[in-house]
Amino acid sequence: KMVDPTLAEMGKNLNEAMKMLEDNQRKVEEENEKKYARKDIPGPLQGSGQDMVSILQLVQNLMHGEEEEETSQAYRLQNVGEQGHMALLGHSLAAYISVLDKERLRKLTTRILSDTTLWLCRLFRYENGSAYYHEDDREGLLKICRLVVHTRYEDYTVEGFNVLYAKQPVIYISSAARTGLGQALCNQLGLPLSCMCRVPCNTMFGSQHQMDVALLDRVIKDDVESGKLPLLLVANAGTPGAGHTDKLGRLKELCEQYNMWLHVEGVNLATLALGYVSSSVLAATKCDSMTLTLGSWLGLPAVPAVTLYRHEDPSLSLAAGLTSSQAVEKLRALPLWLSLQYLGHDGIVERIKHASQLSQRLLENLKNLDFIKTSVEDELSSPVVVFKFFREYSNRDQSSHAAQAPTIQHPIISNERHVYDTFNQWLGEQLAQLAPASGVDVVELEDEGTCVRFSPLMTSAVLGTEIQDVDQLVDCLKMKIPVLTSTLQLREEFEQEVRRTVGLLYIEDLSWPGLGVVRYSYHSDGKNDDKQEKELEKINTELLKKLNELESDLTFSLGPEFGGQKNCVYIGMVTEDLDVSELVETIAATGREIEENSRLLENMTEVVRKGIQEAQLQLQKANEERLLEEGLLRQIPVVGSVLNWFSPFQASPKGRTFNLTAGSLESTESTYVSKAQGTGTTPPPTPTSSLAKQRLPGQKIFKRSVRSSDTFSETSSISHCDDLEKADPRPPALSPGREQGPWEPEQPEEQREGTQVDAEDVQSAQLPGDCTRAEEGESQR
């Protein structure tokens, strides 16, 4: 049918109008949705999501951004080689393989698990073993404990803790085991801490870090007689601290005697892959289970640890959690499966052998160093080197220490050990900072105290340690030994000098790695404790600032952030050419100078206040006298002007000057008569050190040109005291703008008078309202 053109045009316009209205309504609805959107959604999740580039950029910033700036010196990225890339690829493939169908996934995981277990058992000489792969290196031992509980307690599955209550199980670990291992096992197993027995190490024969087998035998007998059940023994093939190996052969015989399970862990298990293995470590192949940490040994990131074990009943292994029916959990072995194939037998052996060679290289260099004591189990094949700075006692000290009873530890020996621990803590931190590629760290041992440990099997593959890094470590150690020996020698001399110096207080802080700690103590004039403490803090803070401004090689600080003494000056490591007497005298003289300036300022404030009050009274009195002298008519504005014009009034000016040195108001009449200021009292000079001496060009402060190894003789001490009495204890102060030097020679008398004004900031003050001048010295202006 024909449509009226007018109606067609009208319908077209209506459609366009409705479309526009609908579009506007849709925009309003979208804006309302945005307006009332959830505000608790984080920024990256808002909208339609982020693209891949932005997400990776965010990850990169988190990895290398602010953290690298803050810890630029200590931060070192792990050395991830191609074998590391294979391990990372394994994690991605494991996630991808998990989406396969169940049958294909089961076949694939069974192949991966069986291959990896077979390869590890062959590599580490552990025949007919099974493997459990876990992320936490303690989880394997935990599952082994559960397996032994299920094995030794037949009714444990049915009755649970009741069977454990009837016959309490006992787990034995070495006292040299890693910290918190026993407590972690008891917490996870739900056992009381009484079920954990720590076996002491040898103290009479053999290594100080090996388990005492004879004592363990007696302990087990006592437990059996008391109705307890010896369950499991945890031994070490390389203790966490010193890297020593227990007598695994004898321990295995003892476990067979009492039907106990023997579990072995430690870094020395890595040497089982080498062609030559020491007999002490080779005995670990006869144990019931062992834990291997291949990630750190081979430099493989995010690779699980492996616990190899022997057990015949698969149902108990399943009950203990050592095996799983879930195919996805079996994919934990995939990164290790890829990495072992990539490295091959030669690559694995080469990395472990390289770490052993690094230890031997360091051990050979340490033998030629004085004052370095090593603690290694086997010098021919020890993969862990533990050393410390140690200086033998002198003959006098040995005789005095030997006179003490052997059962009582002499306080001097205790203090010296504490000092050595502090020094070795500082040495380890310095070596780790100067040679980061070496991977050295500080370890606390029960008998040796604080030591420095070099364990390349745990760090070399990750950090990429090479032979030149070990040589750099030795060079740094050679550089630090003279500093340690000289500081240790001068500590006692510094203490004696401080104790016989008036105004200084020696603070004994055995945990400070340096020359010592000193505090300047001023004379309290009956002030309360709070005010005295504040003034003491102010003086010592200013003293520290002054000492740091001196051109010396010493480091002065407030001490450690936590645990340090307050209001003290901590002096760091020193060299053998340090002049201790000069250092102590400088500290004392600088402290006296700060105290005198503080007291002078405090007294001056009070004197000025009283002087102003007196000046105000005298000004008021002078105004009253002037009114009486001039008369009442001269005070009227118009009349006074006319009267002064006809009969001028002659009045002598009566000014006042305030002498800060004398602390009194004086008349200025003599100044107006003689046109010159009068002679004032010379202020006392600023106290400073009396040990002034000439220095060679470029010679820094506190340095001796020649230093003997012995301490000061009695003759030199007497002559030193005579010099102190003859010298002027108060040399002139320096002019402003000139750098302070506490050991400059005295100036002539005429030079002292010429610089008297500059020595003090203000010697006199002019009062407002007076035509007064300040007395500034003997010179005329």
Coordinates of N, CA, C and O in Angstrom, one line a residue, residues 141-216:
L141 N 60.8 -35.6 57.6 CA 61.0 -36.2 58.9 C 59.7 -36.4 59.7 O 59.5 -37.4 60.4
L142 N 58.8 -35.4 59.6 CA 57.5 -35.5 60.2 C 56.7 -36.7 59.8 O 56.2 -37.5 60.6
K143 N 56.7 -36.9 58.4 CA 56.0 -38.1 57.9 C 56.7 -39.4 58.3 O 56.0 -40.4 58.5
I144 N 58.0 -39.4 58.4 CA 58.7 -40.6 58.8 C 58.3 -40.9 60.3 O 58.1 -42.1 60.6
C145 N 58.2 -39.9 61.1 CA 57.8 -40.2 62.5 C 56.4 -40.8 62.6 O 56.2 -41.7 63.4
R146 N 55.5 -40.3 61.7 CA 54.2 -40.9 61.7 C 54.2 -42.3 61.2 O 53.5 -43.2 61.7
L147 N 55.1 -42.6 60.3 CA 55.2 -44.0 59.8 C 55.7 -44.9 60.9 O 55.2 -46.0 61.1
V148 N 56.7 -44.4 61.7 CA 57.2 -45.3 62.7 C 56.2 -45.5 63.8 O 56.1 -46.6 64.4
V149 N 55.4 -44.4 64.1 CA 54.3 -44.6 65.1 C 53.3 -45.7 64.7 O 52.9 -46.5 65.5
H150 N 52.9 -45.6 63.4 CA 52.0 -46.6 62.9 C 52.6 -48.0 62.9 O 51.9 -49.0 63.1
T151 N 53.9 -48.1 62.7 CA 54.6 -49.4 62.7 C 54.8 -50.0 64.0 O 54.5 -51.2 64.2
R152 N 55.2 -49.2 65.0 CA 55.5 -49.7 66.4 C 54.2 -49.8 67.2 O 54.2 -50.7 68.1
Y153 N 53.2 -49.1 66.9 CA 51.9 -49.2 67.7 C 50.9 -49.8 66.7 O 50.3 -49.0 65.9
E154 N 50.6 -51.0 66.8 CA 49.7 -51.7 65.9 C 48.3 -51.2 66.0 O 47.5 -51.2 65.1
D155 N 47.9 -50.8 67.2 CA 46.5 -50.4 67.5 C 46.3 -48.9 67.4 O 45.3 -48.3 67.8
Y156 N 47.4 -48.2 66.8 CA 47.3 -46.7 66.8 C 46.2 -46.2 65.9 O 45.5 -45.2 66.3
T157 N 45.9 -46.9 64.8 CA 44.8 -46.5 63.9 C 43.5 -46.5 64.6 O 42.6 -45.7 64.3
V158 N 43.3 -47.5 65.5 CA 42.0 -47.7 66.1 C 41.9 -46.9 67.4 O 40.9 -46.2 67.6
E159 N 42.9 -47.0 68.3 CA 42.8 -46.4 69.6 C 43.4 -45.0 69.7 O 43.2 -44.3 70.7
G160 N 44.3 -44.7 68.8 CA 44.8 -43.3 68.8 C 45.8 -43.0 69.9 O 46.6 -43.9 70.3
F161 N 45.6 -41.9 70.6 CA 46.5 -41.5 71.6 C 46.5 -42.4 72.9 O 47.4 -42.3 73.7
N162 N 45.5 -43.2 73.0 CA 45.5 -44.1 74.2 C 46.7 -45.0 74.3 O 47.2 -45.3 75.3
V163 N 47.1 -45.5 73.1 CA 48.2 -46.4 73.1 C 49.5 -45.7 73.4 O 50.4 -46.2 74.0
L164 N 49.6 -44.4 73.0 CA 50.7 -43.6 73.3 C 50.8 -43.3 74.7 O 51.9 -43.2 75.3
Y165 N 49.7 -43.1 75.4 CA 49.6 -42.8 76.8 C 50.1 -44.0 77.6 O 50.8 -43.8 78.7
A166 N 49.7 -45.2 77.2 CA 50.1 -46.4 77.9 C 51.6 -46.6 77.8 O 52.2 -47.1 78.8
K167 N 52.2 -46.3 76.7 CA 53.7 -46.5 76.5 C 54.2 -45.3 75.8 O 54.1 -45.2 74.6
Q168 N 54.8 -44.4 76.5 CA 55.2 -43.1 75.9 C 56.3 -43.3 74.9 O 57.3 -43.9 75.2
P169 N 56.2 -42.7 73.7 CA 57.3 -42.8 72.7 C 58.3 -41.8 73.0 O 58.1 -40.7 73.6
V170 N 59.6 -42.1 72.6 CA 60.7 -41.2 72.8 C 61.4 -41.0 71.5 O 61.8 -42.0 70.8
I171 N 61.7 -39.7 71.1 CA 62.4 -39.4 69.9 C 63.7 -38.7 70.4 O 63.7 -37.8 71.2
Y172 N 64.9 -39.2 69.9 CA 66.2 -38.7 70.3 C 66.8 -37.9 69.1 O 66.8 -38.3 68.0
I173 N 67.2 -36.7 69.5 CA 67.9 -35.8 68.6 C 69.2 -35.3 69.2 O 69.3 -35.3 70.5
S174 N 70.1 -34.9 68.4 CA 71.4 -34.4 68.9 C 71.2 -33.0 69.4 O 70.4 -32.2 68.9
S175 N 72.1 -32.6 70.4 CA 72.0 -31.2 70.9 C 72.6 -30.3 69.8 O 72.4 -29.0 69.9
A176 N 73.3 -30.8 68.8 CA 73.8 -30.0 67.7 C 72.8 -29.8 66.6 O 73.2 -29.3 65.5
A177 N 71.6 -30.4 66.7 CA 70.7 -30.3 65.6 C 70.2 -28.9 65.5 O 70.4 -28.0 66.3
R178 N 69.5 -28.6 64.4 CA 69.0 -27.2 64.1 C 68.0 -26.8 65.2 O 67.3 -27.6 65.7
T179 N 68.0 -25.6 65.4 CA 67.2 -25.0 66.5 C 65.7 -25.2 66.2 O 65.2 -24.9 65.1
G180 N 65.0 -25.7 67.2 CA 63.5 -25.8 67.1 C 63.0 -27.0 66.4 O 61.8 -27.2 66.2
L181 N 63.9 -28.0 66.0 CA 63.5 -29.2 65.3 C 62.6 -30.0 66.2 O 61.6 -30.5 65.8
G182 N 63.1 -30.3 67.4 CA 62.3 -31.2 68.3 C 61.0 -30.6 68.7 O 60.0 -31.3 68.7
Q183 N 60.9 -29.3 68.9 CA 59.6 -28.7 69.3 C 58.7 -28.7 68.1 O 57.5 -28.9 68.3
A184 N 59.2 -28.5 66.9 CA 58.3 -28.6 65.7 C 57.7 -30.0 65.5 O 56.6 -30.2 65.2
L185 N 58.5 -31.0 65.8 CA 58.0 -32.4 65.6 C 57.0 -32.7 66.6 O 55.9 -33.3 66.3
C186 N 57.2 -32.3 67.9 CA 56.2 -32.5 68.9 C 54.9 -31.8 68.6 O 53.8 -32.3 68.9
N187 N 55.0 -30.6 68.2 CA 53.8 -29.8 67.9 C 53.0 -30.4 66.8 O 51.7 -30.5 66.8
Q188 N 53.6 -30.9 65.7 CA 52.9 -31.5 64.6 C 52.4 -32.9 64.9 O 51.3 -33.3 64.4
L189 N 53.1 -33.6 65.7 CA 52.6 -35.0 66.1 C 51.7 -35.0 67.2 O 51.1 -36.0 67.5
G190 N 51.5 -33.9 67.9 CA 50.6 -33.8 69.1 C 51.2 -34.5 70.3 O 50.4 -35.0 71.1
L191 N 52.5 -34.5 70.4 CA 53.2 -35.2 71.5 C 53.7 -34.1 72.5 O 54.0 -33.0 72.1
P192 N 53.7 -34.5 73.8 CA 54.3 -33.5 74.8 C 55.8 -33.4 74.5 O 56.5 -34.3 74.0
L193 N 56.4 -32.3 75.0 CA 57.8 -32.1 74.9 C 58.7 -33.1 75.7 O 59.8 -33.3 75.4
S194 N 58.1 -33.8 76.6 CA 58.8 -34.8 77.4 C 59.1 -36.0 76.5 O 59.9 -36.9 76.8
C195 N 58.4 -36.2 75.3 CA 58.8 -37.2 74.4 C 60.0 -37.0 73.6 O 60.5 -37.8 72.8
M196 N 60.6 -35.8 73.7 CA 61.8 -35.4 73.0 C 63.0 -35.4 73.9 O 62.9 -34.8 74.9
C197 N 64.0 -36.1 73.5 CA 65.2 -36.3 74.3 C 66.4 -35.7 73.5 O 66.7 -36.2 72.4
R198 N 67.1 -34.7 74.1 CA 68.3 -34.2 73.4 C 69.5 -34.9 74.0 O 69.8 -34.9 75.2
V199 N 70.3 -35.4 73.1 CA 71.5 -36.2 73.4 C 72.7 -35.2 73.4 O 72.9 -34.6 72.3
P200 N 73.4 -35.1 74.5 CA 74.6 -34.2 74.4 C 75.7 -34.8 73.5 O 75.7 -35.9 73.1
C201 N 76.6 -33.8 73.1 CA 77.7 -34.2 72.2 C 78.9 -34.5 73.0 O 78.9 -34.3 74.2
N202 N 79.9 -35.1 72.4 CA 81.2 -35.5 73.1 C 81.8 -34.3 73.7 O 81.9 -33.2 73.1
T203 N 82.3 -34.4 74.9 CA 83.1 -33.4 75.6 C 84.5 -33.8 76.0 O 85.3 -33.0 76.3
M204 N 84.7 -35.1 76.0 CA 86.0 -35.7 76.4 C 86.8 -36.2 75.2 O 88.0 -35.9 75.0
F205 N 86.2 -37.0 74.3 CA 86.9 -37.6 73.2 C 86.1 -37.3 71.9 O 84.9 -37.1 71.9
G206 N 86.9 -37.3 70.9 CA 86.3 -37.1 69.5 C 85.9 -35.7 69.3 O 86.3 -34.7 70.0
S207 N 85.0 -35.5 68.3 CA 84.6 -34.1 67.9 C 83.6 -33.6 69.0 O 82.9 -34.3 69.6
Q208 N 83.7 -32.3 69.1 CA 82.8 -31.6 70.1 C 81.4 -31.5 69.6 O 80.5 -31.0 70.3
H209 N 81.1 -31.9 68.3 CA 79.8 -31.8 67.7 C 79.2 -33.1 67.3 O 78.2 -33.2 66.6
Q210 N 79.8 -34.2 67.7 CA 79.3 -35.5 67.5 C 78.5 -36.0 68.7 O 78.8 -35.8 69.8
M211 N 77.5 -36.8 68.4 CA 76.6 -37.3 69.4 C 77.4 -38.3 70.3 O 78.2 -39.1 69.8
D212 N 77.2 -38.2 71.6 CA 77.9 -39.1 72.6 C 77.1 -40.4 72.6 O 76.0 -40.6 73.1
V213 N 77.7 -41.4 71.9 CA 77.0 -42.7 71.7 C 76.9 -43.5 73.0 O 75.9 -44.1 73.3
A214 N 78.0 -43.4 73.9 CA 77.9 -44.1 75.2 C 76.8 -43.6 76.1 O 76.1 -44.3 76.7
L215 N 76.7 -42.2 76.1 CA 75.7 -41.6 76.9 C 74.3 -41.9 76.3 O 73.3 -42.1 77.1
L216 N 74.2 -41.9 75.0 CA 72.9 -42.3 74.4 C 72.5 -43.7 74.8 O 71.3 -44.0 75.0

